[in-house]
mmCIF file of C-alpha atoms in Angstrom:
data_model
loop_
_atom_site.group_PDB
_atom_site.id
_atom_site.type_symbol
_atom_site.label_atom_id
_atom_site.label_comp_id
_atom_site.label_asym_id
_atom_site.label_seq_id
_atom_site.Cartn_x
_atom_site.Cartn_y
_atom_site.Cartn_z
ATOM 1 C CA MET A 293 79.178 33.708 -13.422
ATOM 2 C CA SER A 294 80.745 37.069 -12.291
ATOM 3 C CA ASP A 295 82.514 39.361 -14.572
ATOM 4 C CA THR A 296 85.750 38.231 -13.236
ATOM 5 C CA THR A 297 85.114 34.647 -14.546
ATOM 6 C CA ARG A 298 83.288 35.441 -17.718
ATOM 7 C CA GLU A 299 84.446 33.389 -20.670
ATOM 8 C CA THR A 300 86.564 35.542 -23.055
ATOM 9 C CA ILE A 301 87.667 35.310 -26.600
ATOM 10 C CA THR A 302 90.799 36.659 -28.174
ATOM 11 C CA ILE A 303 90.914 38.460 -31.532
ATOM 12 C CA THR A 304 94.051 39.111 -33.390
ATOM 13 C CA THR A 305 94.105 41.558 -36.086
ATOM 14 C CA THR A 306 96.170 41.529 -39.362
ATOM 15 C CA ASN A 307 98.723 43.991 -37.713
ATOM 16 C CA GLY A 308 99.157 41.704 -34.686
ATOM 17 C CA HIS A 309 97.102 43.586 -32.069
ATOM 18 C CA THR A 310 95.307 41.300 -29.637
ATOM 19 C CA VAL A 311 91.868 42.111 -28.295
ATOM 20 C CA VAL A 312 90.443 40.151 -25.612
ATOM 21 C CA VAL A 313 86.579 40.454 -25.392
ATOM 22 C CA ASN A 314 83.817 38.871 -23.189
ATOM 23 C CA ALA A 315 82.098 36.038 -25.043
ATOM 24 C CA TYR A 316 78.691 37.190 -24.339
ATOM 25 C CA LEU A 317 76.828 40.139 -22.657
ATOM 26 C CA THR A 318 74.773 39.730 -19.671
ATOM 27 C CA GLY A 319 71.098 40.283 -19.500
ATOM 28 C CA ARG A 320 71.587 43.531 -17.848
ATOM 29 C CA GLU A 321 74.104 44.632 -20.385
ATOM 30 C CA SER A 322 71.855 43.827 -23.214
ATOM 31 C CA SER A 323 68.825 45.693 -21.542
ATOM 32 C CA ASP A 324 71.073 48.698 -21.184
ATOM 33 C CA LEU A 325 72.177 48.482 -24.805
ATOM 34 C CA ARG A 326 68.668 48.186 -25.991
ATOM 35 C CA ALA A 327 67.783 51.433 -24.249
ATOM 36 C CA THR A 328 70.838 53.069 -25.953
ATOM 37 C CA LEU A 329 69.776 51.800 -29.466
ATOM 38 C CA PHE A 330 66.096 52.744 -29.202
ATOM 39 C CA ALA A 331 66.543 55.983 -27.290
ATOM 40 C CA GLY A 332 64.131 58.840 -28.476
ATOM 41 C CA ILE A 333 62.317 56.507 -30.898
ATOM 42 C CA THR A 334 58.545 57.040 -31.000
ATOM 43 C CA VAL A 335 56.329 54.939 -33.252
ATOM 44 C CA LYS A 336 52.941 55.803 -34.055
ATOM 45 C CA PRO A 337 50.372 53.382 -35.497
ATOM 46 C CA GLY A 338 50.904 52.753 -39.140
ATOM 47 C CA ASP A 339 54.408 54.099 -39.100
ATOM 48 C CA THR A 340 57.378 51.968 -39.873
ATOM 49 C CA PRO A 341 59.915 52.241 -36.919
ATOM 50 C CA SER A 342 63.575 53.167 -37.985
ATOM 51 C CA VAL A 343 66.630 53.592 -35.895
ATOM 52 C CA PRO A 344 68.432 56.824 -36.380
ATOM 53 C CA LEU A 345 72.077 56.197 -37.597
ATOM 54 C CA ALA A 346 73.574 58.201 -34.627
ATOM 55 C CA ASN A 347 71.848 55.512 -32.368
ATOM 56 C CA THR A 348 73.579 52.734 -34.238
ATOM 57 C CA VAL A 349 77.152 54.490 -33.721
ATOM 58 C CA THR A 350 76.432 55.004 -29.993
ATOM 59 C CA HIS A 351 75.088 51.479 -29.670
ATOM 60 C CA GLU A 352 78.196 49.950 -31.318
ATOM 61 C CA ARG A 353 80.463 51.992 -29.124
ATOM 62 C CA ALA A 354 78.555 51.051 -25.986
ATOM 63 C CA THR A 355 78.651 47.234 -27.041
ATOM 64 C CA LEU A 356 82.371 47.517 -27.537
ATOM 65 C CA GLU A 357 82.857 49.015 -24.221
ATOM 66 C CA LYS A 358 81.059 46.320 -22.469
ATOM 67 C CA LEU A 359 82.872 43.634 -24.533
ATOM 68 C CA ILE A 360 86.474 44.565 -24.697
ATOM 69 C CA VAL A 361 88.405 43.451 -21.741
ATOM 70 C CA SER A 362 91.983 44.233 -22.876
ATOM 71 C CA PHE A 363 93.876 45.516 -25.789
ATOM 72 C CA ASP A 364 97.558 44.229 -26.409
ATOM 73 C CA GLY A 365 97.434 42.952 -22.845
ATOM 74 C CA ASN A 366 96.487 46.320 -21.318
ATOM 75 C CA THR A 367 93.337 46.658 -19.334
ATOM 76 C CA ASP A 368 93.537 50.284 -18.627
ATOM 77 C CA ASN A 369 91.011 51.945 -21.010
ATOM 78 C CA PRO A 370 91.201 49.424 -23.658
ATOM 79 C CA ILE A 371 88.361 50.893 -25.690
ATOM 80 C CA ALA A 372 90.410 54.039 -26.339
ATOM 81 C CA LYS A 373 93.453 52.012 -27.501
ATOM 82 C CA PHE A 374 91.155 49.922 -29.791
ATOM 83 C CA GLU A 375 89.579 52.923 -31.253
ATOM 84 C CA ASN A 376 92.949 54.339 -32.165
ATOM 85 C CA MET A 377 93.812 51.693 -34.607
ATOM 86 C CA PRO A 378 93.726 52.495 -38.375
ATOM 87 C CA SER A 379 90.171 52.448 -39.630
ATOM 88 C CA ASP A 380 90.545 49.399 -41.803
ATOM 89 C CA GLU A 381 92.052 47.338 -38.760
ATOM 90 C CA TYR A 382 89.300 48.561 -36.509
ATOM 91 C CA ASP A 383 86.624 47.482 -38.990
ATOM 92 C CA GLU A 384 88.171 44.148 -39.307
ATOM 93 C CA ALA A 385 88.336 43.604 -35.498
ATOM 94 C CA VAL A 386 84.752 44.929 -35.151
ATOM 95 C CA ALA A 387 83.684 42.409 -37.789
ATOM 96 C CA GLN A 388 85.438 39.565 -35.937
ATOM 97 C CA ILE A 389 83.951 40.639 -32.458
ATOM 98 C CA LYS A 390 80.443 40.742 -34.145
ATOM 99 C CA GLU A 391 80.987 37.267 -35.709
ATOM 100 C CA LYS A 392 82.438 35.603 -32.517
ATOM 101 C CA THR A 393 80.207 37.117 -29.841
ATOM 102 C CA ARG A 394 76.783 37.673 -31.575
ATOM 103 C CA ALA A 395 76.482 40.394 -29.028
ATOM 104 C CA PHE A 396 75.261 43.328 -31.377
ATOM 105 C CA LEU A 397 71.620 44.157 -31.717
ATOM 106 C CA VAL A 398 72.218 45.966 -35.087
ATOM 107 C CA PRO A 399 72.657 43.249 -37.722
ATOM 108 C CA LYS A 400 75.779 42.828 -39.615
ATOM 109 C CA LYS A 401 75.909 44.333 -43.067
#
């Protein structure tokens, strides 16, 4: 399947915004996101690996950029419009996207 025919899911927020997202990530996208998440991490024998918080924030945004197709029907830079929602609505939408796509490498809290 090409990106133009990828299955999508529609999320509707409590304030009525509609967000169309890709239902899944491609293998290439997942690999790119792993590189984002684990950038700069070195682990020595005996160390417990940990992911810096900054990496998880960068990873979340990069994942959303790959998943979000449109915001309120607009496909022109939908991530910017998505990020401009009130924070509680943004968090609600991200939680729905995480639940419905299972695309995030960082576990849900």
